[in-house]
Amino acid sequence: MVEIDGMKLVQTRSILHYIADKHHLFGKDLKERTLIDMYVEGTLDLLELIIMHPFLKPDDQQKEVVNMAQKAIIRYFPVFEKVLRGHGQRFLVGNQLSLADIILLQTILALEEKIPNILSAFPHLQEFTVKISNIPTIKKFLEPGSKKKPPPDDIYVRTVYNIFMP
């Protein structure tokens, strides 16, 4: 749940859409909004695998890292690499930062924590990651000591298990 502007919002996508609309991260027109939404939904499919990883049995975690890497390298990253290589725009969609850029960056950074060289075959995604990470507000957010949540540790995983599977 997020409390914002006097509202208590639940559901990840509702929260994302509200913040994206509020901060003009949904493009300049319906076409851009649709592309942004399409890229976000696709990227969230991969991000969900990463989010669930700490909650897998230890024996399954390494197998899932291999699965995530394969999906990223074969299915997801080639699509984004092609878009970034061929469209001549400053960002994933259009010429202004969008929710699609932010979610893709979040997913890449989370994957790099588990697979450091995951972008080695994707030079445009490497360039994208550096460019988006260096936007001043994002750079500040990514710095140690910011409000960015760290990856789940064992205590967090146990707490979640105790809440949902007592």
Tab-separated table of N, CA, C and O in Angstrom, residues 3 6 8 15 19 28 30 40 50 54 94 98 112 121 128 135 138 145-146 159 166:
chain	number	residue	atom	x	y	z
A	3	GLU	N	0.510	5.469	0.476
A	3	GLU	CA	-0.319	6.636	0.787
A	3	GLU	C	0.249	7.815	0.021
A	3	GLU	O	1.403	8.181	0.199
A	6	GLY	N	-3.402	11.959	-0.250
A	6	GLY	CA	-4.595	11.699	0.537
A	6	GLY	C	-5.307	10.400	0.215
A	6	GLY	O	-6.406	10.156	0.690
A	8	LYS	N	-5.048	6.014	-0.210
A	8	LYS	CA	-4.345	4.787	0.101
A	8	LYS	C	-4.516	3.880	-1.109
A	8	LYS	O	-5.609	3.378	-1.371
A	15	ILE	N	-0.779	1.682	-8.601
A	15	ILE	CA	0.183	2.631	-8.021
A	15	ILE	C	1.106	3.174	-9.112
A	15	ILE	O	1.327	4.384	-9.223
A	19	ILE	N	1.288	7.186	-10.338
A	19	ILE	CA	2.536	7.952	-10.267
A	19	ILE	C	3.000	8.357	-11.663
A	19	ILE	O	3.451	9.483	-11.879
A	28	LYS	N	3.390	11.363	-24.630
A	28	LYS	CA	2.706	12.588	-25.053
A	28	LYS	C	1.351	12.341	-25.700
A	28	LYS	O	0.559	13.259	-25.858
A	30	LEU	N	-1.712	8.950	-27.063
A	30	LEU	CA	-2.214	7.593	-26.867
A	30	LEU	C	-1.264	6.539	-27.429
A	30	LEU	O	-1.052	5.483	-26.818
A	40	VAL	N	6.106	-1.902	-20.348
A	40	VAL	CA	6.041	-2.089	-18.898
A	40	VAL	C	5.494	-3.472	-18.570
A	40	VAL	O	6.062	-4.200	-17.753
A	50	ILE	N	12.199	-12.214	-10.846
A	50	ILE	CA	13.278	-11.742	-9.981
A	50	ILE	C	12.753	-11.515	-8.562
A	50	ILE	O	13.402	-11.894	-7.584
A	54	PRO	N	13.899	-14.896	-4.191
A	54	PRO	CA	14.320	-15.168	-2.805
A	54	PRO	C	13.382	-16.106	-2.056
A	54	PRO	O	13.762	-16.678	-1.037
A	94	GLY	N	9.751	7.643	-27.301
A	94	GLY	CA	9.757	9.096	-27.421
A	94	GLY	C	11.035	9.733	-26.918
A	94	GLY	O	12.075	9.086	-26.777
A	98	SER	N	10.097	7.816	-19.413
A	98	SER	CA	8.771	7.227	-19.196
A	98	SER	C	8.854	6.107	-18.166
A	98	SER	O	9.948	5.663	-17.785
A	112	GLU	N	21.319	-7.722	-12.827
A	112	GLU	CA	22.774	-7.573	-12.695
A	112	GLU	C	23.260	-7.933	-11.293
A	112	GLU	O	24.417	-8.345	-11.137
A	121	ALA	N	26.155	-8.850	-24.212
A	121	ALA	CA	25.865	-8.937	-25.649
A	121	ALA	C	24.896	-7.851	-26.121
A	121	ALA	O	24.430	-7.904	-27.267
A	128	PHE	N	21.895	2.437	-22.450
A	128	PHE	CA	20.629	2.853	-21.846
A	128	PHE	C	20.740	2.847	-20.321
A	128	PHE	O	20.337	3.805	-19.651
A	135	ILE	N	20.557	10.038	-14.703
A	135	ILE	CA	19.590	11.131	-14.541
A	135	ILE	C	19.659	11.523	-13.061
A	135	ILE	O	19.569	10.652	-12.190
A	138	ILE	N	17.371	9.905	-10.430
A	138	ILE	CA	17.542	8.446	-10.377
A	138	ILE	C	18.895	8.108	-9.775
A	138	ILE	O	19.004	7.206	-8.937
A	145	GLY	N	22.309	4.482	0.954
A	145	GLY	CA	21.707	5.334	1.962
A	145	GLY	C	20.426	6.009	1.515
A	145	GLY	O	19.800	6.717	2.294
A	146	SER	N	20.018	5.789	0.268
A	146	SER	CA	18.774	6.388	-0.204
A	146	SER	C	17.587	5.553	0.277
A	146	SER	O	17.754	4.568	0.998
A	159	THR	N	10.199	-13.356	7.485
A	159	THR	CA	9.051	-12.554	7.924
A	159	THR	C	7.874	-12.725	6.975
A	159	THR	O	6.735	-12.933	7.421
A	166	PRO	N	1.863	-19.218	8.038
A	166	PRO	CA	2.196	-19.430	9.453
A	166	PRO	C	2.230	-20.910	9.838
A	166	PRO	O	1.726	-21.771	9.255
